[in-house]
Amino acid sequence: MEINISKDMLISDILEQSPEVAPVLMAAGMHCIGCIAASGESLEEACYVHGIDPDDLIAYIQEYFGAQQIANEEPAEGELAAEA
């Protein structure tokens, strides 16, 4: 699953595009993702309010969902036999 977000995107736009990001933002301490500020606050602005580096958070989100995609992929034919 590819999550395409940038730090200049509004929190509300991120959640509309990729609602599966909500628990990751919550875990990062952004418990106000449903508040009125989310509709006018960029990810970068929210990160600074919460003391989070926006580039680090974006990298974490990309890594988190990239790892989920790998875990959910079916092994290629013969891949399991090669590992045995």
Short mmCIF file of N, CA and C in Angstrom, two decimals:
data_model
loop_
_atom_site.label_atom_id
_atom_site.label_comp_id
_atom_site.label_asym_id
_atom_site.label_seq_id
_atom_site.Cartn_x
_atom_site.Cartn_y
_atom_site.Cartn_z
N MET A 1 0.85 -1.17 0.00
CA MET A 1 0.00 0.00 0.00
C MET A 1 0.90 1.23 0.00
N GLU A 2 0.69 2.08 -0.96
CA GLU A 2 1.51 3.29 -1.05
C GLU A 2 0.73 4.46 -0.47
N ILE A 3 1.36 5.13 0.46
CA ILE A 3 0.76 6.30 1.09
C ILE A 3 1.55 7.52 0.59
N ASN A 4 0.88 8.37 -0.17
CA ASN A 4 1.54 9.57 -0.71
C ASN A 4 1.06 10.79 0.05
N ILE A 5 1.89 11.24 0.97
CA ILE A 5 1.57 12.45 1.72
C ILE A 5 2.78 13.36 1.73
N SER A 6 2.52 14.62 1.97
CA SER A 6 3.61 15.58 2.11
C SER A 6 3.30 16.48 3.31
N LYS A 7 4.32 17.14 3.79
CA LYS A 7 4.13 17.93 5.01
C LYS A 7 3.27 19.17 4.79
N ASP A 8 3.06 19.57 3.55
CA ASP A 8 2.21 20.74 3.30
C ASP A 8 0.73 20.38 3.13
N MET A 9 0.41 19.08 3.16
CA MET A 9 -0.98 18.65 3.06
C MET A 9 -1.72 18.92 4.36
N LEU A 10 -3.00 19.26 4.24
CA LEU A 10 -3.83 19.44 5.43
C LEU A 10 -4.10 18.07 6.06
N ILE A 11 -4.17 18.05 7.38
CA ILE A 11 -4.46 16.81 8.09
C ILE A 11 -5.77 16.20 7.57
N SER A 12 -6.77 17.03 7.38
CA SER A 12 -8.07 16.52 6.90
C SER A 12 -7.94 15.89 5.51
N ASP A 13 -7.11 16.48 4.65
CA ASP A 13 -6.92 15.91 3.31
C ASP A 13 -6.19 14.58 3.38
N ILE A 14 -5.21 14.48 4.27
CA ILE A 14 -4.49 13.22 4.45
C ILE A 14 -5.45 12.13 4.89
N LEU A 15 -6.30 12.45 5.86
CA LEU A 15 -7.24 11.46 6.39
C LEU A 15 -8.32 11.10 5.38
N GLU A 16 -8.69 12.04 4.55
CA GLU A 16 -9.68 11.75 3.50
C GLU A 16 -9.07 10.81 2.46
N GLN A 17 -7.84 11.08 2.09
CA GLN A 17 -7.14 10.28 1.08
C GLN A 17 -6.73 8.92 1.62
N SER A 18 -6.26 8.89 2.87
CA SER A 18 -5.71 7.67 3.46
C SER A 18 -6.15 7.55 4.92
N PRO A 19 -7.39 7.16 5.15
CA PRO A 19 -7.89 7.09 6.54
C PRO A 19 -7.10 6.11 7.40
N GLU A 20 -6.42 5.16 6.79
CA GLU A 20 -5.63 4.20 7.55
C GLU A 20 -4.44 4.82 8.26
N VAL A 21 -4.13 6.09 7.95
CA VAL A 21 -3.03 6.80 8.60
C VAL A 21 -3.44 7.29 10.00
N ALA A 22 -4.73 7.39 10.28
CA ALA A 22 -5.21 7.94 11.55
C ALA A 22 -4.58 7.28 12.77
N PRO A 23 -4.55 5.96 12.87
CA PRO A 23 -3.93 5.36 14.07
C PRO A 23 -2.44 5.67 14.22
N VAL A 24 -1.76 5.86 13.11
CA VAL A 24 -0.33 6.19 13.16
C VAL A 24 -0.17 7.62 13.70
N LEU A 25 -1.01 8.54 13.24
CA LEU A 25 -0.96 9.90 13.75
C LEU A 25 -1.31 9.94 15.23
N MET A 26 -2.32 9.16 15.61
CA MET A 26 -2.71 9.10 17.02
C MET A 26 -1.55 8.58 17.87
N ALA A 27 -0.88 7.54 17.40
CA ALA A 27 0.25 6.97 18.13
C ALA A 27 1.40 7.96 18.25
N ALA A 28 1.49 8.89 17.31
CA ALA A 28 2.54 9.91 17.34
C ALA A 28 2.17 11.06 18.27
N GLY A 29 0.98 11.00 18.87
CA GLY A 29 0.56 12.03 19.82
C GLY A 29 -0.39 13.06 19.25
N MET A 30 -0.80 12.88 18.01
CA MET A 30 -1.72 13.83 17.39
C MET A 30 -3.15 13.38 17.65
N HIS A 31 -3.61 13.58 18.86
CA HIS A 31 -4.94 13.14 19.26
C HIS A 31 -6.02 14.09 18.80
N CYS A 32 -5.63 15.17 18.17
CA CYS A 32 -6.61 16.17 17.74
C CYS A 32 -6.94 16.03 16.26
N ILE A 33 -6.68 14.86 15.67
CA ILE A 33 -6.91 14.72 14.23
C ILE A 33 -8.36 14.93 13.83
N GLY A 34 -9.26 14.77 14.76
CA GLY A 34 -10.67 15.00 14.46
C GLY A 34 -11.17 16.38 14.82
N CYS A 35 -10.29 17.22 15.36
CA CYS A 35 -10.74 18.54 15.80
C CYS A 35 -10.80 19.51 14.62
N ILE A 36 -11.36 20.65 14.86
CA ILE A 36 -11.54 21.65 13.80
C ILE A 36 -10.21 22.12 13.21
N ALA A 37 -9.15 22.11 14.00
CA ALA A 37 -7.85 22.54 13.50
C ALA A 37 -7.35 21.64 12.38
N ALA A 38 -7.76 20.38 12.38
CA ALA A 38 -7.31 19.44 11.35
C ALA A 38 -7.73 19.87 9.95
N SER A 39 -8.80 20.64 9.86
CA SER A 39 -9.27 21.05 8.54
C SER A 39 -8.50 22.25 7.99
N GLY A 40 -7.71 22.90 8.82
CA GLY A 40 -6.95 24.05 8.35
C GLY A 40 -5.48 24.00 8.69
N GLU A 41 -5.04 22.87 9.24
CA GLU A 41 -3.65 22.76 9.70
C GLU A 41 -2.92 21.73 8.85
N SER A 42 -1.74 22.12 8.37
CA SER A 42 -0.94 21.19 7.58
C SER A 42 -0.27 20.18 8.51
N LEU A 43 0.21 19.10 7.92
CA LEU A 43 0.93 18.10 8.70
C LEU A 43 2.16 18.74 9.36
N GLU A 44 2.84 19.60 8.63
CA GLU A 44 4.02 20.27 9.17
C GLU A 44 3.65 21.13 10.38
N GLU A 45 2.58 21.91 10.27
CA GLU A 45 2.15 22.75 11.39
C GLU A 45 1.77 21.91 12.60
N ALA A 46 1.03 20.83 12.36
CA ALA A 46 0.63 19.96 13.46
C ALA A 46 1.84 19.31 14.12
N CYS A 47 2.81 18.93 13.31
CA CYS A 47 4.03 18.31 13.85
C CYS A 47 4.76 19.29 14.77
N TYR A 48 4.90 20.52 14.33
CA TYR A 48 5.61 21.50 15.16
C TYR A 48 4.86 21.79 16.46
N VAL A 49 3.54 21.82 16.40
CA VAL A 49 2.75 22.03 17.62
C VAL A 49 2.99 20.89 18.61
N HIS A 50 3.16 19.69 18.07
CA HIS A 50 3.33 18.50 18.91
C HIS A 50 4.79 18.11 19.12
N GLY A 51 5.72 18.93 18.64
CA GLY A 51 7.14 18.66 18.85
C GLY A 51 7.67 17.47 18.08
N ILE A 52 7.15 17.26 16.88
CA ILE A 52 7.55 16.13 16.04
C ILE A 52 8.17 16.67 14.76
N ASP A 53 9.25 16.04 14.32
CA ASP A 53 9.86 16.41 13.05
C ASP A 53 8.97 15.87 11.92
N PRO A 54 8.45 16.73 11.05
CA PRO A 54 7.51 16.26 10.02
C PRO A 54 8.15 15.27 9.04
N ASP A 55 9.42 15.47 8.72
CA ASP A 55 10.09 14.55 7.80
C ASP A 55 10.24 13.17 8.42
N ASP A 56 10.53 13.13 9.73
CA ASP A 56 10.63 11.85 10.43
C ASP A 56 9.28 11.13 10.45
N LEU A 57 8.21 11.87 10.68
CA LEU A 57 6.88 11.26 10.73
C LEU A 57 6.48 10.71 9.36
N ILE A 58 6.73 11.47 8.32
CA ILE A 58 6.41 11.00 6.97
C ILE A 58 7.22 9.74 6.65
N ALA A 59 8.50 9.74 6.99
CA ALA A 59 9.34 8.57 6.75
C ALA A 59 8.81 7.36 7.52
N TYR A 60 8.38 7.59 8.76
CA TYR A 60 7.82 6.49 9.57
C TYR A 60 6.55 5.95 8.94
N ILE A 61 5.67 6.84 8.49
CA ILE A 61 4.42 6.41 7.87
C ILE A 61 4.71 5.58 6.62
N GLN A 62 5.62 6.07 5.78
CA GLN A 62 5.97 5.33 4.56
C GLN A 62 6.56 3.97 4.91
N GLU A 63 7.43 3.92 5.89
CA GLU A 63 8.05 2.67 6.31
C GLU A 63 7.00 1.71 6.89
N TYR A 64 6.12 2.23 7.73
CA TYR A 64 5.08 1.42 8.37
C TYR A 64 4.19 0.76 7.34
N PHE A 65 3.70 1.53 6.40
CA PHE A 65 2.79 0.96 5.41
C PHE A 65 3.52 0.16 4.36
N GLY A 66 4.78 0.47 4.11
CA GLY A 66 5.60 -0.36 3.21
C GLY A 66 5.82 -1.73 3.81
N ALA A 67 6.08 -1.80 5.11
CA ALA A 67 6.27 -3.07 5.79
C ALA A 67 4.99 -3.88 5.80
N GLN A 68 3.85 -3.22 5.95
CA GLN A 68 2.56 -3.92 5.91
C GLN A 68 2.32 -4.52 4.54
N GLN A 69 2.70 -3.78 3.51
CA GLN A 69 2.49 -4.27 2.15
C GLN A 69 3.33 -5.51 1.93
N ILE A 70 4.57 -5.49 2.37
CA ILE A 70 5.46 -6.64 2.20
C ILE A 70 4.90 -7.84 2.96
N ALA A 71 4.40 -7.61 4.17
CA ALA A 71 3.87 -8.70 4.98
C ALA A 71 2.62 -9.31 4.35
N ASN A 72 1.87 -8.52 3.60
CA ASN A 72 0.62 -9.00 3.00
C ASN A 72 0.79 -9.60 1.61
N GLU A 73 1.98 -9.47 1.03
CA GLU A 73 2.20 -9.99 -0.31
C GLU A 73 2.30 -11.51 -0.29
N GLU A 74 1.79 -12.11 -1.33
CA GLU A 74 1.92 -13.55 -1.49
C GLU A 74 3.35 -13.85 -1.94
N PRO A 75 3.95 -14.91 -1.44
CA PRO A 75 5.29 -15.26 -1.89
C PRO A 75 5.28 -15.60 -3.37
N ALA A 76 6.34 -15.23 -4.05
CA ALA A 76 6.47 -15.56 -5.46
C ALA A 76 6.60 -17.07 -5.61
N GLU A 77 6.17 -17.59 -6.72
CA GLU A 77 6.25 -19.04 -6.94
C GLU A 77 7.69 -19.51 -6.79
N GLY A 78 7.89 -20.51 -5.97
CA GLY A 78 9.22 -21.04 -5.73
C GLY A 78 10.00 -20.33 -4.66
N GLU A 79 9.49 -19.20 -4.15
CA GLU A 79 10.21 -18.41 -3.16
C GLU A 79 10.36 -19.17 -1.84
N LEU A 80 9.31 -19.84 -1.39
CA LEU A 80 9.39 -20.58 -0.15
C LEU A 80 10.33 -21.77 -0.27
N ALA A 81 10.33 -22.44 -1.40
CA ALA A 81 11.21 -23.58 -1.59
C ALA A 81 12.66 -23.15 -1.57
N ALA A 82 12.94 -21.96 -2.08
CA ALA A 82 14.32 -21.46 -2.12
C ALA A 82 14.81 -21.14 -0.72
N GLU A 83 13.89 -20.75 0.18
CA GLU A 83 14.29 -20.40 1.53
C GLU A 83 14.50 -21.64 2.39
N ALA A 84 13.89 -22.75 2.06
CA ALA A 84 13.94 -23.96 2.89
C ALA A 84 15.30 -24.63 2.87
#
